[in-house]
Coordinates of C-alpha atoms in Angstrom, one line a residue:
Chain N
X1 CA 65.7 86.0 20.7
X2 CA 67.9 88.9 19.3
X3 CA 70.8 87.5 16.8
X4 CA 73.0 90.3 16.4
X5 CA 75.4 89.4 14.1
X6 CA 75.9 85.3 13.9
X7 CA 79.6 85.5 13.8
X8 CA 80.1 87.7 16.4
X9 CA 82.4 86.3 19.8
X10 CA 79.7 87.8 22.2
X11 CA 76.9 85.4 22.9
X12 CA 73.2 86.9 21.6
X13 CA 71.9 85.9 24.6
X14 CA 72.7 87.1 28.4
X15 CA 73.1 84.2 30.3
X16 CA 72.4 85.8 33.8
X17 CA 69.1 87.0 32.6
X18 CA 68.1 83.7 31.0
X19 CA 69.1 81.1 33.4
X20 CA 67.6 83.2 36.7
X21 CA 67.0 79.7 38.2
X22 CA 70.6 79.7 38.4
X23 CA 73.3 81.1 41.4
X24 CA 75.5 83.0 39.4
X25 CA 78.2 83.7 41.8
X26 CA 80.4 86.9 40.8
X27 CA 84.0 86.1 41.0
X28 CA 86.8 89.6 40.7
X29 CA 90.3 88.0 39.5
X30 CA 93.3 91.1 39.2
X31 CA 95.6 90.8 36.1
X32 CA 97.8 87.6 36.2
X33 CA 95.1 85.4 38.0
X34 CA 94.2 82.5 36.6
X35 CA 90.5 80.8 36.0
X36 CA 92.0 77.3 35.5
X37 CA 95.5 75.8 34.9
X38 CA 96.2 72.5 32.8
X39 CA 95.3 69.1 34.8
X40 CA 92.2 70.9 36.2
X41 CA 89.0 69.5 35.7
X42 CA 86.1 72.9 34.3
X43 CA 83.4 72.8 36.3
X44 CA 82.1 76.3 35.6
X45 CA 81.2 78.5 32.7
X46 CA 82.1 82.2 33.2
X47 CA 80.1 85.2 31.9
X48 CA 82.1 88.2 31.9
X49 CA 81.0 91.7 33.0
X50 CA 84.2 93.7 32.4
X51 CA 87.7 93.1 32.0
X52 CA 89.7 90.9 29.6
X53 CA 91.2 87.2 29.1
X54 CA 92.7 85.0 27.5
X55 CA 93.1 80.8 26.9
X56 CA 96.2 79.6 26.1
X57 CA 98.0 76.4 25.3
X58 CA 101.0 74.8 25.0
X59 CA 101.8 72.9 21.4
X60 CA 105.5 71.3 21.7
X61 CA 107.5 74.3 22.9
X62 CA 105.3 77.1 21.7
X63 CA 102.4 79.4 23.5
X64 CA 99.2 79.6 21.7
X65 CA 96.7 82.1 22.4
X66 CA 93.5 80.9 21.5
X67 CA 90.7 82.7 23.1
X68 CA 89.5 85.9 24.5
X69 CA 87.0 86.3 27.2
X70 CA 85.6 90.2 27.4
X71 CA 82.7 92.0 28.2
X72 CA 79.4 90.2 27.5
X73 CA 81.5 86.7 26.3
X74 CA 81.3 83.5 27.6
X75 CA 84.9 81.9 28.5
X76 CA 85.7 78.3 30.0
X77 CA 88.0 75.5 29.2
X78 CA 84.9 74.5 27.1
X79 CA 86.4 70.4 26.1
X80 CA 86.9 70.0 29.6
X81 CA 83.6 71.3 30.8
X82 CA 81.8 68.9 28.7
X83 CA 84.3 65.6 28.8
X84 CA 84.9 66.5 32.5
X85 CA 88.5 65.4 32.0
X86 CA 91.9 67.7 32.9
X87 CA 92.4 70.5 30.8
X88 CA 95.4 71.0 28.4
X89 CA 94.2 75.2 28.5
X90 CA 95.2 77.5 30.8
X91 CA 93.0 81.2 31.2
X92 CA 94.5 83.9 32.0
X93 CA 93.3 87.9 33.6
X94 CA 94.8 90.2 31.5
X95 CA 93.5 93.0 33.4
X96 CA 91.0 93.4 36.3
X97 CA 88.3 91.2 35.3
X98 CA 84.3 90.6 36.8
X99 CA 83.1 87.6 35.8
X100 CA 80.1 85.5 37.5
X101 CA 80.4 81.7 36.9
X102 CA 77.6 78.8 37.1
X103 CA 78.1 75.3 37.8
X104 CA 77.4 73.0 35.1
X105 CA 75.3 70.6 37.4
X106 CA 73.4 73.5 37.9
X107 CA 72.8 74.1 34.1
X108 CA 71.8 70.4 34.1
X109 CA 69.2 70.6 36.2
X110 CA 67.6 73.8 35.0
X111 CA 67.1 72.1 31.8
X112 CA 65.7 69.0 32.7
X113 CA 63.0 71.0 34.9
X114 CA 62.0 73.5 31.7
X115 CA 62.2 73.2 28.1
X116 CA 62.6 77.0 27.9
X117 CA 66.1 76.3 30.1
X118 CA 66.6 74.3 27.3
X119 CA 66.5 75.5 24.6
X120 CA 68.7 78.6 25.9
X121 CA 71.2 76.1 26.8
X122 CA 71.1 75.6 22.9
X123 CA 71.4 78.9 21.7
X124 CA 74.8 79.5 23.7
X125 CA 75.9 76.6 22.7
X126 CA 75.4 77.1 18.7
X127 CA 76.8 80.7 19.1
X128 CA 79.5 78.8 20.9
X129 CA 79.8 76.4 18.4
X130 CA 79.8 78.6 15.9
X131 CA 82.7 80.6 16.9
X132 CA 84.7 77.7 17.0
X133 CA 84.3 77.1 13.0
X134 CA 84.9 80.6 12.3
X135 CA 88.3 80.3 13.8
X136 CA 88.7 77.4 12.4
X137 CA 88.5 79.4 8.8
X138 CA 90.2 82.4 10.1
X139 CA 93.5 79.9 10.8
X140 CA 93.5 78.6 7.4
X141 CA 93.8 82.1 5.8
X142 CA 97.3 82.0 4.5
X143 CA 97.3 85.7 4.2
X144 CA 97.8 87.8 7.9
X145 CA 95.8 90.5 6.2
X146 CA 92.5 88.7 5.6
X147 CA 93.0 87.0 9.3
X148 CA 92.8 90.2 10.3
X149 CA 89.8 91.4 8.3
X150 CA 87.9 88.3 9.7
X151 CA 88.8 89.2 13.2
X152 CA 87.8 93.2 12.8
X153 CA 84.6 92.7 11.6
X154 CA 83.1 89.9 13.4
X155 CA 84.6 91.3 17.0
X156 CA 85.5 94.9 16.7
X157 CA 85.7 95.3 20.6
X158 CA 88.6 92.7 20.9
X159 CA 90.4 95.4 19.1
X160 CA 90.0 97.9 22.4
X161 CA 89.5 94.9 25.1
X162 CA 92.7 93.1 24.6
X163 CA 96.3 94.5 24.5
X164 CA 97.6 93.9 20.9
X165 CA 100.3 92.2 21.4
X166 CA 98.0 88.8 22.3
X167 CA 95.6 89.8 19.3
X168 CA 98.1 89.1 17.2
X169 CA 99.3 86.1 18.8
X170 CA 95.7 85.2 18.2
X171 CA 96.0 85.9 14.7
X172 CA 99.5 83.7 14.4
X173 CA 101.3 87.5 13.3
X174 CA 104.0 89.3 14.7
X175 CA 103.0 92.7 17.0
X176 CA 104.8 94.6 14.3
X177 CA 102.9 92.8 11.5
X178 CA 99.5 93.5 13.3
X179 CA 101.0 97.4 14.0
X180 CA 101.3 97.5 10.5
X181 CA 97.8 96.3 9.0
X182 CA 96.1 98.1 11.5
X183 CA 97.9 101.6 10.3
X184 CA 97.3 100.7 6.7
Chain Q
X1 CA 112.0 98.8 43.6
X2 CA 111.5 99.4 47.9
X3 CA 113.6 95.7 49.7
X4 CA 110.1 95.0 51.2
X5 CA 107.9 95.3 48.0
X6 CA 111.0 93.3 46.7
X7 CA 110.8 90.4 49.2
X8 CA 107.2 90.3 49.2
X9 CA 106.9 89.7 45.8
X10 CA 109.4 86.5 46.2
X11 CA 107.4 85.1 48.5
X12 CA 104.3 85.4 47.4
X13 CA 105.5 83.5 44.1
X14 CA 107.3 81.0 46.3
X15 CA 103.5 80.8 47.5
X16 CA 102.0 79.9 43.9
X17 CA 104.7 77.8 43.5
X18 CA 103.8 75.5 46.3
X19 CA 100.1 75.7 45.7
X20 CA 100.6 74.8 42.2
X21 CA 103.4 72.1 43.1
X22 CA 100.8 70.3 45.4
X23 CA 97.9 70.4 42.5
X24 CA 100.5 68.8 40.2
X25 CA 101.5 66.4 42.8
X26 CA 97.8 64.8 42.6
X27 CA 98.4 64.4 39.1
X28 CA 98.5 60.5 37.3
X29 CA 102.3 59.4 37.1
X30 CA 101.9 58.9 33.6
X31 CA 101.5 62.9 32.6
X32 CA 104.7 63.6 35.1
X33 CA 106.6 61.3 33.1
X34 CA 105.5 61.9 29.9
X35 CA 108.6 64.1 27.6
X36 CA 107.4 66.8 25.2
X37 CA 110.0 65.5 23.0
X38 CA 112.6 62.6 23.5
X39 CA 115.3 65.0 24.6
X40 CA 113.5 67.1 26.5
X41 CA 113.1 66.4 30.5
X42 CA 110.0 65.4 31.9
X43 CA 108.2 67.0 34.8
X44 CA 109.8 64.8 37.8
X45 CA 112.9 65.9 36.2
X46 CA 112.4 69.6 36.3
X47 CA 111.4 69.1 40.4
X48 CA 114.7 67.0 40.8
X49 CA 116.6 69.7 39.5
X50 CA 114.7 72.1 41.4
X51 CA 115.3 70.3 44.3
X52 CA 118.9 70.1 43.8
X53 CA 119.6 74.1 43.5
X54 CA 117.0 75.3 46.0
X55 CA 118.1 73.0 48.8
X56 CA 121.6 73.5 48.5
X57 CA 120.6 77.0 47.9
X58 CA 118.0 76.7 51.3
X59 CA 121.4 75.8 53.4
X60 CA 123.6 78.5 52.4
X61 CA 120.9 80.8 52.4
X62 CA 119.4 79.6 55.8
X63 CA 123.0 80.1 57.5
X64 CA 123.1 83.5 55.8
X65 CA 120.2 84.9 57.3
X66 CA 120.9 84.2 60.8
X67 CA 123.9 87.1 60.4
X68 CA 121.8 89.7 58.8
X69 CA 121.3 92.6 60.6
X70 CA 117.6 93.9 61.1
X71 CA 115.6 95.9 59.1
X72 CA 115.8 99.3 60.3
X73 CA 113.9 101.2 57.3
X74 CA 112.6 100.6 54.0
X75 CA 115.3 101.2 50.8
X76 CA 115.4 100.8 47.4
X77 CA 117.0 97.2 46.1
X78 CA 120.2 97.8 44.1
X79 CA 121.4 94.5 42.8
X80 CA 125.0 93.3 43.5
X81 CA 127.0 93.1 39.9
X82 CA 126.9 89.1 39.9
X83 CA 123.6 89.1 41.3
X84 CA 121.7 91.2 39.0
X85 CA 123.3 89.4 36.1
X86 CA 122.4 86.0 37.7
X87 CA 118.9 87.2 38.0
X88 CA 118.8 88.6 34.7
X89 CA 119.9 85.4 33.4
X90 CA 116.8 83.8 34.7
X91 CA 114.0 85.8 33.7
X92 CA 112.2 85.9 30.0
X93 CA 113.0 88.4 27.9
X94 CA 111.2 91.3 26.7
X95 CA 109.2 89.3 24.6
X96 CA 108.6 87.0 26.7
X97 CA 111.1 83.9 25.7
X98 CA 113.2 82.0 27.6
X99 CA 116.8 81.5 26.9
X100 CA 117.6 77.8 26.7
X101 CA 120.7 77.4 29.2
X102 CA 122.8 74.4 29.5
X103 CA 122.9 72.4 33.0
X104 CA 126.0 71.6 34.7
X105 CA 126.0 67.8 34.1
X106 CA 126.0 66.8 37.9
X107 CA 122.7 69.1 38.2
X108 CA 121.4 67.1 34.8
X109 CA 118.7 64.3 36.3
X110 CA 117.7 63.5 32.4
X111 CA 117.1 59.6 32.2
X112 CA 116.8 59.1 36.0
X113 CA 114.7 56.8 37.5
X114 CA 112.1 59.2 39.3
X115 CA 109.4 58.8 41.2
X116 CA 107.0 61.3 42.9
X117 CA 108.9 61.9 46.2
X118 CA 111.3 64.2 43.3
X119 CA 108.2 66.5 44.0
X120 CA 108.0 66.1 48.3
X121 CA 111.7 66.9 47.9
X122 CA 111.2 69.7 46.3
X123 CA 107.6 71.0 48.0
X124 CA 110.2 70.5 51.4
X125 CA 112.5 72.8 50.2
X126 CA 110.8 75.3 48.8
X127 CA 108.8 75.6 52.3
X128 CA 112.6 76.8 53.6
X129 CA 112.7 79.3 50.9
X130 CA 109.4 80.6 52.1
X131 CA 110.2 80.8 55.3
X132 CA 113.3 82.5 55.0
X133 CA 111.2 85.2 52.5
X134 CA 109.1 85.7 55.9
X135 CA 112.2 86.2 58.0
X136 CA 113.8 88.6 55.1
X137 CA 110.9 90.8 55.5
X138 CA 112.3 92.1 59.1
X139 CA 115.9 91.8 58.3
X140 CA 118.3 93.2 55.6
X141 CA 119.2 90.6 53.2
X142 CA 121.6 93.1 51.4
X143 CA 124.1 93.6 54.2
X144 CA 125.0 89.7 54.1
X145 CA 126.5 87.0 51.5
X146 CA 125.5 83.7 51.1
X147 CA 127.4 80.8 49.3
X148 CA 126.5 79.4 45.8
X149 CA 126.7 76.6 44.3
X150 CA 129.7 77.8 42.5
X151 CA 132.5 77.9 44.8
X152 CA 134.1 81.1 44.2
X153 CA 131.1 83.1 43.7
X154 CA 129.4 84.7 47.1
X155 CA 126.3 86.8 46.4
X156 CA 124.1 89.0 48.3
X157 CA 121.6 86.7 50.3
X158 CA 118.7 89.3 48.8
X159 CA 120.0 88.7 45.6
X160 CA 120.5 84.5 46.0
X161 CA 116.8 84.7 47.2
X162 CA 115.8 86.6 43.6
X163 CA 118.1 84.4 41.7
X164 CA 116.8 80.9 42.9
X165 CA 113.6 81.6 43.1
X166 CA 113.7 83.1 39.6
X167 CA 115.4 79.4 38.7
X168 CA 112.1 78.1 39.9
X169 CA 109.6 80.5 38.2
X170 CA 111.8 79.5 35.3
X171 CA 111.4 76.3 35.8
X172 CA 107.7 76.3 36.5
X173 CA 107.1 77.5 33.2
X174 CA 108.7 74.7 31.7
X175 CA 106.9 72.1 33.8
X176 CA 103.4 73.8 32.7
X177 CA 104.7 73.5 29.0
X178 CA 105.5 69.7 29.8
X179 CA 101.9 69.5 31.6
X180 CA 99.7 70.8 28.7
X181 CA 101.4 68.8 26.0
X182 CA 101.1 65.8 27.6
X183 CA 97.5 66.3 28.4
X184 CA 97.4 66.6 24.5
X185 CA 98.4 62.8 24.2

């Protein structure tokens, strides 16, 4: 199995090409579609082809952008999917997106019938795992700058998938602030 | 903007907003309850209030469109003066925030004791407000008032349709805010 680089968003692994047992079923959503809305349950994970996203919540009064989705990443309401209860997340096209999704009782049963399966299963979700501790870190950077510097070079591409203004939403910045680093 | 590219785009949200509305409907009572903060309305209240404007709103307009002429061709939408500010008024701004506003107090349902039919109140009403969207598509909204619920104040039908169904994209937006938080709990 090819790592790439560890702390990279995109999985090291292509899910459609692993987990050929599986029906992936392509899916085309046009900017301003949604995935899944709050008080749905996730039943799928998505694999996307093209296109951008992005998971956002609601904290008190405030939006939080705290996910992209872009070519060759993974994206779901990932709590939900495992503790099949409602979402609090909401995920959003940001453009004209291709996605193919597979059912999670279909990932279930896969690996039960090969270890191979399996053990797939795990790689995603360590890579998956592990991007949730790096952004974990990259919110307790006090300084905008280094948030940034995290974000540039584990995931380059965001930088020309996702319109700025929602990177830096990501990165708890202002747009100016995030015009700014990036031209210095 | 062209009227029909205007009016489709009203009723297609009106659309969302009922598909959505009868997902949230499904919901457990608790999370439609539940405040974001102690001042804040809950969800039941948002659909009470949005029950309140868009059926009054649904009457006026509903009389209103019977006197419109038909649509003879296709013209770009110029806003009344009122209108276009009312509208304005509802919409985020350019970055995206909405202006807190202050409800008349006989529109304010804060502390009342609701129960999900706030919601069938609403999902009736805004079924008018769709289907007068479908009737504005063949007729000219522009050439005919319709009352508000101000007295005085007569607006455009086209522009009443933009302005109350802006009140409930506004509002929508609020409820989803209420949603997520109190999935948090």
């Amino acid at each position: 199995m090819e790592q790439k680089n560890p702390k990279a968003f995109t999985s090291s692994i292509n899910p459609l090409e692993v987990f050929k047992e599986i029906e992936w079923k392509a899916l085309e959503l046009k900017r301003g579609d949604f995935l899944i809305k709050a008080g749905q349950t996730e039943k799928y994970l998505y694999y996307v082809v093209s296109g951008a996203l992005r998971a956002y919540t609601y904290v008190d009064e405030e939006e939080h952008t705290i996910r992209f989705g872009y070519k060759n990443s993974i994206i779901a309401a990932i709590p939900s999917f495992f503790n099949e209860q409602p979402t609090d997340i909401y995920i959003e096209a940001l453009r004209k997106s291709t996605l193919y999704r597979a059912k999670k009782i279909d990932f279930e049963k896969v690996m039960q019938e090969s270890v191979k399966s399996l053990s797939y299963y795990n790689a995603l979700l360590k890579d998956l795992i592990a991007t949730f501790y790096e952004r974990e870190i990259d919110i307790l950077q006090k300084d905008p700058a280094k948030r940034l510097k995290r974000v540039l070079e584990r995931s380059p591409q965001v930088f020309q998938e996702v319109p700025h203004k929602y990177i830096a939403a990501y990165l708890r910045m202002s747009a100016e602030t995030l015009s700014r680093l990036l031209n210095s | 903007m062209e009227y029909t590219t205007y009016i489709q785009s009203l009723l297609e949200e009106s659309i969302k907003i009922q598909n959505r509305t009868k997902e949230i409907a499904e919901l457990d009572i608790t999370l439609l309850k539940a405040r974001p903060n102690k001042d804040a309305w809950n969800i039941l209240e948002c659909y009470e209030h949005l029950w309140y404007y868009s059926s009054l709103y649904g009457k006026n307009m509903k009389s209103a469109i019977h006197k419109a002429p038909a649509l003879k061709q296709d013209f770009p939408v110029k806003h009344g003066f009122m209108g276009g500010k009312f509208i304005k008024m509802m919409n985020p701004d350019s970055a995206g925030k909405i202006k807190k506003m202050n409800t008349f107090k006989s529109k304010n349902p804060f502390q009342f004791k609701l129960e999900k039919d706030s919601i069938e109140k609403f999902l009736q009403s805004n079924e008018e407000t769709i289907k007068i969207c479908e009737e504005a598509l063949t007729k000219n909204t522009f050439k005919v008032k319709s009352q508000t619920a101000i007295p005085m104040l007569r607006l455009k039908l086209g522009d009443a349709l933009g302005f109350i169904i802006g009140h409930n994209t506004r509002h929508m937006l609020q409820i989803e805010k209420c949603l997520s938080n109190a999935l948090k709990t």
